[in-house]
Structure formats: C-alpha cells, structure tokens
Amino acid sequence: MHIARLNLTNFRNYRQLELKLPPHLVVIQGDNAQGKTNLLEAIHVVATTKSHRASSDRELIHRDAARGDLPFARVMADVQRVKGNLNLEIILRLEGTEPVAREDTAVSTPSTIPLRKRIKVNNVARRAADLVGQANVVMFSAQDIDLISGIPALCRRYLNLVNSQIDATYLRSLQKYTKVLVQRNHLLRLLQEHKAQPDQLEFWDDEMVESGSYLVLRRQHLVTALNRLAQGIHWEISSQTERLEVAYIPNIGIAESMAEIELHFRQALHRIRRREMAQGITLVGPHRDGLQFKVNKADMSKYGSRGQQQTTAISLKLAEAKHMHAEVSDSPILLLDDVQRLADGSVGHRGGHV
C-alpha cells in the first residue's frame, strides 16, 4: 500500500500542502526545520489517529491558525491498497470562547479549550477504532533507540500500536482495559481511605482479567514473531557477529495459553490485593509489561553501546514491517525519518550496513 495523495491544512508548519506521491521509494530532502519530519508525522497521524512524538494533539495545529478565529488542522490522504483504495481524513479543531494567547514567536493553547477530533473514512464519519488498521504504517526514527533502552511505557506503547493496526479485537480490548484500570484505581483509592468494601474489587478484577489477558496473549505472539524475524536481520546487519534476542516480559509471568494467562492474572491480583489497597493503585497487569533486548546475551538497556542500540532498533523495525506485511497481506507504509543519521550510526558499529 502507499499514500497516493496527501493534503495538509494548518498542520505543524504547513499552512497548505497538496502532494502527489508515486508508488515507489520517495526521498524527501531539505534543510533543517523545513518540515520533513512533520510530513511523515502527518501520515502517521492519518493512519493511526495519533502522533508518534507529540504529547498533545494541540501541538499539531499551526501556531498562526491557533491564533485565528477558526483554529484547526486537517490531514487527508488517499491510500492505495491491495484490498481496495480509500480516503482518510482527520480534523483537529479547538473549540470554545476562551481566547488563545497571541505572541510573536509562540502560541499558547490552554488545556481548558476543548479539542475536537473528527475522523472520516471514505467521507463517512467514523470512530478512531474504525480508522486504525485501514492503512498500516511503520515509523522508523532516531527516537526508536529509546525502545532499546527499555523504558517500559514506550515499549508498551510500541506493542499496542503494532497490535492495534493488525488486530481490531486487540484495540477494543485495550480500550476496555484502559477504562477498567481507571475505575479499579478509583476504587482502590476509596479502599485506601476506608470508603468502600474490598469485595467490590471482584467485579473489576473479572473485567481486568477478561480484557487484559487478551492483551498479554497477543503481545506474546507479536514478540515471538518479531524475535524470529529480527534475529536474522540483525545477524546480517552485524556482519554475522551478533545474535539478537527480543523478549516479552509480562508483569503477571510467562504463560502459554489464554486459560493459563487468566489463571496467572487472577492469582497475581489475589496475592497483591492488600498491597494494592494500601497504595491505592493497581500493581499487576499488562499496563506494567516490558520488553528486553539482548545481543550476545548482554542486556542492551544496561550494556549496549549507542551503535548496538541503533542496530537493534533498525532490526526491530524491519522485523515489524515484515510481520505486518504477513499479517495484512499487503506491504505497510514505511516511514524513515532522518535515515541517514541512523545509517551512519549503524555503519560505525562493527562495519555493519543498512
């Protein structure tokens, strides 16, 4: 699949852009701060509904547009796929009467101003869950090295993004689990203050186990596939000198089947209940999972050089693209940001190449 046409309005530094793209490799070259990364970010947003780098959707609206009477950003893309072409559109609009601060070099968009996200697929209004997976993307940037550093939150976000694009049930389970987690944490805080009864946890435990166990199962399958693919890629990149291992570290422990995962999850919740009530927060579940990367048995988060971490990140992303292709029977849109810097970093490591 590929983006045949991209249209941007008030997105980042683009006031207006219409770009037609051919169905083969496209290289975008330019000086710093010209919008190369913003262009790739727009494709990522229209495919997944989320930016890979912004902390808030408000950051995506052009600062001059945010100062105006109609503060909005729009991303539209025509996507050509094996299973049929489609048009995707996302509009981000700041609403409300509160004025936006006007400054010469920056713009402030207070969090009190509501932001509305409108999503359309083939010109029909849809939910975010209906758009994710329609166009599959793999984003490859210098920031991917942070995954190898083992920051758990980034690892979980990565697993969620990949799985949500290829499995609609995973996305629904993730959305449900997130809501259940909020409710369960609220109840735990009430229990901490002796304002609720412990038996009220039973309902939320059942809900957590139901949705969370599926997340664990699919993450486990994904990492197994990525490990197999990344090992071969990394072996070649490192001139056949390094063996890569990618491991999934589930918070509830290793299990083989859905039934076993559910059992482990329930046992973990039961064991730690008193501690959770004392602290007022949920301490077990897939919201505390992580990933581990080893090269020649050495943990890359602790002992990996910068070059090794870069090579590992490259191997992981290429494995992701291969896995996604196999799962959706179509090649994903591969977005390579600042690829020259990544290539230079990996070449400097043991004579490897990209």
Tab-separated table of C-alpha atoms in Angstrom:
chain	number	residue	atom	x	y	z
A	1	MET	CA	0.000	0.000	0.000
A	2	HIS	CA	1.075	3.590	-0.396
A	3	ILE	CA	-0.099	7.172	0.019
A	4	ALA	CA	-1.087	8.432	-3.436
A	5	ARG	CA	-2.054	11.940	-2.315
A	6	LEU	CA	-1.513	13.854	0.910
A	7	ASN	CA	-3.303	17.093	1.744
A	8	LEU	CA	-2.389	19.200	4.783
A	9	THR	CA	-4.048	22.316	6.147
A	10	ASN	CA	-2.640	24.131	9.187
A	11	PHE	CA	-0.668	21.065	10.244
A	12	ARG	CA	2.543	21.896	12.154
A	13	ASN	CA	4.499	24.310	9.922
A	14	TYR	CA	2.332	23.639	6.841
A	15	ARG	CA	-0.349	26.201	6.132
A	16	GLN	CA	-1.373	24.353	2.970
A	17	LEU	CA	0.174	21.428	1.117
A	18	GLU	CA	-1.068	19.058	-1.556
A	19	LEU	CA	1.391	16.348	-2.508
A	20	LYS	CA	1.036	13.530	-5.033
A	21	LEU	CA	3.311	10.553	-4.381
A	22	PRO	CA	4.342	7.764	-6.771
A	23	PRO	CA	4.026	4.077	-5.776
A	24	HIS	CA	7.721	3.554	-5.096
A	25	LEU	CA	10.521	4.854	-2.896
A	26	VAL	CA	10.212	8.579	-2.190
A	27	VAL	CA	13.116	10.576	-0.743
A	28	ILE	CA	12.373	13.956	0.820
A	29	GLN	CA	15.423	16.160	1.214
A	30	GLY	CA	15.728	19.627	2.691
A	31	ASP	CA	17.349	21.890	5.260
A	32	ASN	CA	16.657	21.655	8.973
A	33	ALA	CA	13.282	22.921	10.229
A	34	GLN	CA	11.677	22.748	6.780
A	35	GLY	CA	9.039	20.169	7.773
A	36	LYS	CA	10.425	16.795	6.664
A	37	THR	CA	9.582	15.092	9.953
A	38	ASN	CA	6.248	16.927	10.106
A	39	LEU	CA	5.318	15.434	6.753
A	40	LEU	CA	5.961	11.890	7.973
A	41	GLU	CA	4.172	12.687	11.207
A	42	ALA	CA	1.073	13.711	9.248
A	43	ILE	CA	0.997	10.315	7.519
A	44	HIS	CA	1.381	8.591	10.874
A	45	VAL	CA	-1.480	10.654	12.312
A	46	VAL	CA	-3.892	9.965	9.464
A	47	ALA	CA	-3.147	6.220	9.665
A	48	THR	CA	-3.205	5.757	13.455
A	49	THR	CA	-5.047	8.900	14.733
A	50	LYS	CA	-2.000	9.680	16.900
A	51	SER	CA	1.338	11.433	16.551
A	52	HIS	CA	4.463	9.392	17.234
A	53	ARG	CA	6.119	12.342	19.003
A	54	ALA	CA	3.600	14.966	20.166
A	55	SER	CA	2.445	14.913	23.766
A	56	SER	CA	-0.845	16.543	22.774
A	57	ASP	CA	-2.871	16.899	19.571
A	58	ARG	CA	-2.873	20.655	20.226
A	59	GLU	CA	0.780	20.746	19.169
A	60	LEU	CA	-0.216	19.654	15.656
A	61	ILE	CA	-2.211	22.814	14.876
A	62	HIS	CA	-0.207	25.504	13.056
A	63	ARG	CA	0.572	28.274	15.522
A	64	ASP	CA	-0.828	31.015	13.271
A	65	ALA	CA	-4.049	29.041	12.802
A	66	ALA	CA	-4.292	28.546	16.568
A	67	ARG	CA	-4.250	32.335	16.955
A	68	GLY	CA	-7.082	32.772	14.473
A	69	ASP	CA	-10.853	32.683	14.711
A	70	LEU	CA	-11.055	29.133	13.329
A	71	PRO	CA	-8.180	27.185	14.926
A	72	PHE	CA	-7.972	23.791	13.235
A	73	ALA	CA	-5.660	21.358	11.462
A	74	ARG	CA	-6.627	18.908	8.726
A	75	VAL	CA	-4.837	15.864	7.305
A	76	MET	CA	-6.283	13.972	4.349
A	77	ALA	CA	-4.758	11.052	2.462
A	78	ASP	CA	-5.717	8.875	-0.498
A	79	VAL	CA	-4.409	5.374	0.180
A	80	GLN	CA	-3.975	2.666	-2.431
A	81	ARG	CA	-4.180	-0.870	-1.023
A	82	VAL	CA	-4.414	-4.425	-2.301
A	83	LYS	CA	-7.863	-4.816	-0.720
A	84	GLY	CA	-9.224	-1.529	-2.075
A	85	ASN	CA	-8.416	2.167	-2.124
A	86	LEU	CA	-9.734	4.580	0.462
A	87	ASN	CA	-9.697	8.167	1.644
A	88	LEU	CA	-8.773	9.007	5.232
A	89	GLU	CA	-9.313	12.365	6.907
A	90	ILE	CA	-8.678	13.779	10.369
A	91	ILE	CA	-9.639	17.268	11.522
A	92	LEU	CA	-8.423	18.696	14.837
A	93	ARG	CA	-10.318	21.754	15.976
A	94	LEU	CA	-10.006	23.906	19.084
A	95	GLU	CA	-13.456	24.966	20.238
A	96	GLY	CA	-14.784	27.333	22.891
A	97	THR	CA	-14.856	31.043	23.619
A	98	GLU	CA	-11.676	31.321	25.661
A	99	PRO	CA	-9.131	33.421	23.721
A	100	VAL	CA	-5.829	31.977	22.635
A	101	ALA	CA	-2.728	33.884	23.705
A	102	ARG	CA	-1.023	35.806	20.924
A	103	GLU	CA	2.758	36.050	20.915
A	104	ASP	CA	5.385	36.826	18.323
A	105	THR	CA	7.205	33.511	18.389
A	106	ALA	CA	4.914	31.035	20.117
A	107	VAL	CA	1.299	30.240	20.753
A	108	SER	CA	-0.352	29.020	23.916
A	109	THR	CA	-3.406	26.779	23.663
A	110	PRO	CA	-4.693	26.316	27.206
A	111	SER	CA	-5.875	22.835	28.115
A	112	THR	CA	-9.241	24.306	29.118
A	113	ILE	CA	-10.065	24.893	25.448
A	114	PRO	CA	-11.831	21.758	24.169
A	115	LEU	CA	-10.226	19.997	21.218
A	116	ARG	CA	-12.485	18.025	18.924
A	117	LYS	CA	-11.127	15.304	16.661
A	118	ARG	CA	-13.256	14.425	13.646
A	119	ILE	CA	-12.439	11.288	11.696
A	120	LYS	CA	-13.723	10.239	8.288
A	121	VAL	CA	-13.144	7.100	6.241
A	122	ASN	CA	-14.272	7.436	2.612
A	123	ASN	CA	-16.038	10.656	3.595
A	124	VAL	CA	-18.136	8.936	6.291
A	125	ALA	CA	-17.748	9.933	9.943
A	126	ARG	CA	-16.104	7.166	11.959
A	127	ARG	CA	-14.637	6.478	15.386
A	128	ALA	CA	-10.886	6.263	15.896
A	129	ALA	CA	-11.159	2.484	16.278
A	130	ASP	CA	-12.698	2.271	12.801
A	131	LEU	CA	-9.758	4.074	11.207
A	132	VAL	CA	-6.840	2.280	12.891
A	133	GLY	CA	-5.675	-0.577	10.693
A	134	GLN	CA	-7.183	0.765	7.465
A	135	ALA	CA	-3.716	1.953	6.432
A	136	ASN	CA	-0.731	0.260	8.072
A	137	VAL	CA	2.392	2.271	8.869
A	138	VAL	CA	5.796	1.512	10.335
A	139	MET	CA	7.564	4.608	11.665
A	140	PHE	CA	11.343	4.438	11.809
A	141	SER	CA	13.141	7.304	13.583
A	142	ALA	CA	16.166	8.076	15.710
A	143	GLN	CA	13.917	8.094	18.795
A	144	ASP	CA	13.390	4.345	18.408
A	145	ILE	CA	16.622	3.855	20.313
A	146	ASP	CA	14.623	4.714	23.445
A	147	LEU	CA	12.748	1.438	22.990
A	148	ILE	CA	16.014	-0.445	23.308
A	149	SER	CA	16.847	1.484	26.462
A	150	GLY	CA	13.988	-0.459	27.972
A	151	ILE	CA	11.656	2.347	29.059
A	152	PRO	CA	8.552	0.244	29.854
A	153	ALA	CA	5.938	2.848	28.906
A	154	LEU	CA	7.474	3.271	25.438
A	155	CYS	CA	7.697	-0.492	24.986
A	156	ARG	CA	4.027	-0.916	25.852
A	157	ARG	CA	3.044	1.904	23.534
A	158	TYR	CA	5.011	0.228	20.763
A	159	LEU	CA	3.346	-3.163	21.319
A	160	ASN	CA	-0.081	-1.513	21.426
A	161	LEU	CA	0.488	0.417	18.205
A	162	VAL	CA	1.662	-2.595	16.212
A	163	ASN	CA	-1.018	-4.951	17.510
A	164	SER	CA	-3.838	-2.410	17.128
A	165	GLN	CA	-3.028	-1.991	13.437
A	166	ILE	CA	-3.360	-5.698	12.700
A	167	ASP	CA	-5.973	-6.862	15.224
A	168	ALA	CA	-9.224	-4.948	15.810
A	169	THR	CA	-10.046	-7.152	18.803
A	170	TYR	CA	-6.771	-6.112	20.413
A	171	LEU	CA	-7.660	-2.434	20.042
A	172	ARG	CA	-11.114	-2.961	21.568
A	173	SER	CA	-9.598	-4.955	24.437
A	174	LEU	CA	-7.018	-2.219	25.013
A	175	GLN	CA	-9.696	0.469	25.137
A	176	LYS	CA	-11.766	-1.569	27.582
A	177	TYR	CA	-8.768	-2.429	29.754
A	178	THR	CA	-7.770	1.230	29.966
A	179	LYS	CA	-11.246	2.221	31.174
A	180	VAL	CA	-11.397	-0.664	33.664
A	181	LEU	CA	-7.985	0.275	35.032
A	182	VAL	CA	-9.158	3.832	35.726
A	183	GLN	CA	-12.253	2.566	37.539
A	184	ARG	CA	-10.314	-0.019	39.543
A	185	ASN	CA	-7.713	2.537	40.608
A	186	HIS	CA	-10.510	4.844	41.742
A	187	LEU	CA	-11.978	2.038	43.859
A	188	LEU	CA	-8.567	1.240	45.337
A	189	ARG	CA	-8.184	4.857	46.420
A	190	LEU	CA	-11.575	4.654	48.123
A	191	LEU	CA	-10.496	1.451	49.867
A	192	GLN	CA	-7.303	3.166	50.960
A	193	GLU	CA	-9.492	5.806	52.608
A	194	HIS	CA	-11.859	3.135	54.036
A	195	LYS	CA	-14.748	4.454	51.946
A	196	ALA	CA	-15.562	1.176	50.138
A	197	GLN	CA	-15.701	-2.570	50.727
A	198	PRO	CA	-12.951	-4.975	49.491
A	199	ASP	CA	-15.466	-7.351	47.883
A	200	GLN	CA	-16.273	-4.592	45.363
A	201	LEU	CA	-12.949	-5.403	43.705
A	202	GLU	CA	-14.232	-8.756	42.451
A	203	PHE	CA	-16.191	-7.228	39.577
A	204	TRP	CA	-13.304	-5.078	38.379
A	205	ASP	CA	-10.869	-7.982	38.766
A	206	ASP	CA	-13.040	-10.050	36.410
A	207	GLU	CA	-13.162	-7.198	33.897
A	208	MET	CA	-9.402	-6.691	34.060
A	209	VAL	CA	-8.657	-10.362	33.590
A	210	GLU	CA	-11.029	-10.667	30.638
A	211	SER	CA	-9.627	-7.769	28.597
A	212	GLY	CA	-6.067	-7.809	29.922
A	213	SER	CA	-5.428	-11.488	29.264
A	214	TYR	CA	-6.065	-10.982	25.561
A	215	LEU	CA	-3.529	-8.143	25.514
A	216	VAL	CA	-0.922	-10.406	27.100
A	217	LEU	CA	-1.659	-13.237	24.661
A	218	ARG	CA	-1.378	-11.065	21.551
A	219	ARG	CA	1.715	-9.252	22.820
A	220	GLN	CA	3.329	-12.610	23.440
A	221	HIS	CA	2.552	-13.766	19.893
A	222	LEU	CA	3.807	-10.493	18.422
A	223	VAL	CA	7.136	-10.527	20.253
A	224	THR	CA	7.692	-14.186	19.345
A	225	ALA	CA	7.309	-13.250	15.665
A	226	LEU	CA	9.453	-10.115	15.974
A	227	ASN	CA	12.189	-12.042	17.749
A	228	ARG	CA	12.330	-14.644	14.985
A	229	LEU	CA	12.445	-12.070	12.198
A	230	ALA	CA	14.765	-9.604	13.940
A	231	GLN	CA	17.345	-12.286	14.705
A	232	GLY	CA	18.003	-12.942	11.022
A	233	ILE	CA	18.022	-9.252	10.123
A	234	HIS	CA	20.383	-8.339	12.955
A	235	TRP	CA	22.713	-11.221	12.115
A	236	GLU	CA	23.158	-9.787	8.617
A	237	ILE	CA	23.426	-6.148	9.720
A	238	SER	CA	26.144	-7.005	12.250
A	239	SER	CA	28.184	-8.891	9.621
A	240	GLN	CA	27.218	-12.185	11.288
A	241	THR	CA	28.890	-11.353	14.592
A	242	GLU	CA	25.921	-10.685	16.903
A	243	ARG	CA	22.845	-12.638	17.926
A	244	LEU	CA	19.823	-10.605	18.935
A	245	GLU	CA	17.101	-11.785	21.321
A	246	VAL	CA	13.860	-9.873	21.849
A	247	ALA	CA	11.864	-10.995	24.889
A	248	TYR	CA	8.463	-10.033	26.212
A	249	ILE	CA	8.384	-9.501	29.986
A	250	PRO	CA	4.759	-9.849	31.133
A	251	ASN	CA	4.061	-8.448	34.580
A	252	ILE	CA	1.968	-11.494	35.544
A	253	GLY	CA	4.571	-14.037	34.431
A	254	ILE	CA	5.028	-16.322	31.434
A	255	ALA	CA	2.037	-18.413	30.297
A	256	GLU	CA	1.340	-20.480	27.178
A	257	SER	CA	-2.431	-20.298	26.662
A	258	MET	CA	-5.313	-17.907	27.258
A	259	ALA	CA	-6.589	-20.059	30.129
A	260	GLU	CA	-3.159	-20.112	31.744
A	261	ILE	CA	-2.776	-16.350	31.359
A	262	GLU	CA	-6.152	-15.770	33.011
A	263	LEU	CA	-5.193	-18.079	35.883
A	264	HIS	CA	-1.843	-16.330	36.414
A	265	PHE	CA	-3.556	-12.940	36.267
A	266	ARG	CA	-6.156	-13.852	38.903
A	267	GLN	CA	-3.528	-15.376	41.172
A	268	ALA	CA	-1.357	-12.253	40.866
A	269	LEU	CA	-4.288	-9.970	41.726
A	270	HIS	CA	-5.152	-12.106	44.731
A	271	ARG	CA	-1.559	-12.175	46.031
A	272	ILE	CA	-1.065	-8.445	45.883
A	273	ARG	CA	-4.540	-7.240	46.929
A	274	ARG	CA	-3.570	-5.954	50.369
A	275	ARG	CA	-0.620	-4.056	48.967
A	276	GLU	CA	-2.790	-2.508	46.247
A	277	MET	CA	-5.381	-1.371	48.805
A	278	ALA	CA	-2.615	0.134	50.924
A	279	GLN	CA	-1.107	2.036	47.994
A	280	GLY	CA	-4.366	2.839	46.183
A	281	ILE	CA	-3.200	1.690	42.749
A	282	THR	CA	-3.271	-1.398	40.515
A	283	LEU	CA	0.154	-3.034	40.641
A	284	VAL	CA	-0.240	-6.022	38.299
A	285	GLY	CA	-1.405	-6.365	34.717
A	286	PRO	CA	-0.314	-5.605	31.132
A	287	HIS	CA	-0.066	-1.896	31.961
A	288	ARG	CA	3.228	-2.833	33.663
A	289	ASP	CA	4.724	-5.086	30.977
A	290	GLY	CA	8.078	-4.507	29.304
A	291	LEU	CA	10.492	-5.667	26.614
A	292	GLN	CA	14.062	-6.877	26.861
A	293	PHE	CA	16.707	-6.772	24.139
A	294	LYS	CA	19.870	-8.845	24.357
A	295	VAL	CA	22.815	-9.038	21.968
A	296	ASN	CA	25.156	-11.966	22.535
A	297	LYS	CA	23.375	-12.419	25.893
A	298	ALA	CA	24.149	-8.836	27.015
A	299	ASP	CA	21.201	-6.651	28.035
A	300	MET	CA	21.193	-3.703	25.622
A	301	SER	CA	19.480	-1.373	28.110
A	302	LYS	CA	22.419	-1.748	30.518
A	303	TYR	CA	25.442	-2.788	28.499
A	304	GLY	CA	24.699	-1.860	24.887
A	305	SER	CA	26.764	0.770	23.118
A	306	ARG	CA	24.992	3.504	21.197
A	307	GLY	CA	25.829	1.708	17.963
A	308	GLN	CA	24.477	-1.593	19.232
A	309	GLN	CA	21.256	0.037	20.359
A	310	GLN	CA	20.832	1.687	16.966
A	311	THR	CA	21.418	-1.586	15.142
A	312	THR	CA	18.927	-3.336	17.414
A	313	ALA	CA	16.318	-0.638	16.741
A	314	ILE	CA	16.833	-0.975	12.988
A	315	SER	CA	16.448	-4.757	13.194
A	316	LEU	CA	13.276	-4.442	15.252
A	317	LYS	CA	11.627	-2.014	12.844
A	318	LEU	CA	12.496	-4.049	9.754
A	319	ALA	CA	11.099	-7.107	11.525
A	320	GLU	CA	7.941	-5.141	12.315
A	321	ALA	CA	7.482	-4.281	8.631
A	322	LYS	CA	7.891	-7.924	7.619
A	323	HIS	CA	5.487	-9.127	10.282
A	324	MET	CA	2.864	-6.546	9.372
A	325	HIS	CA	3.133	-7.481	5.698
A	326	ALA	CA	2.499	-11.121	6.567
A	327	GLU	CA	-0.449	-10.286	8.812
A	328	VAL	CA	-2.364	-7.938	6.488
A	329	SER	CA	-1.239	-9.413	3.130
A	330	ASP	CA	-0.042	-6.016	1.968
A	331	SER	CA	3.156	-4.052	2.393
A	332	PRO	CA	2.852	-1.370	5.118
A	333	ILE	CA	3.772	2.251	4.506
A	334	LEU	CA	7.357	2.532	5.735
A	335	LEU	CA	8.268	5.969	7.085
A	336	LEU	CA	12.009	6.539	7.509
A	337	ASP	CA	12.825	9.706	9.419
A	338	ASP	CA	16.415	11.023	9.404
A	339	VAL	CA	17.514	7.702	7.958
A	340	GLN	CA	20.994	8.965	7.042
A	341	ARG	CA	21.822	9.601	10.692
A	342	LEU	CA	20.559	6.141	11.602
A	343	ALA	CA	22.583	4.593	8.810
A	344	ASP	CA	25.714	6.459	9.821
A	345	GLY	CA	25.299	5.240	13.387
A	346	SER	CA	24.903	1.619	12.384
A	347	VAL	CA	27.745	1.669	9.866
A	348	GLY	CA	30.034	2.883	12.597
A	349	HIS	CA	29.227	-0.264	14.555
A	350	ARG	CA	31.354	-3.275	13.609
A	351	GLY	CA	31.241	-2.438	9.933
A	352	GLY	CA	27.543	-3.120	9.677
A	353	HIS	CA	25.427	-1.768	6.859
A	354	VAL	CA	21.854	-0.807	6.087
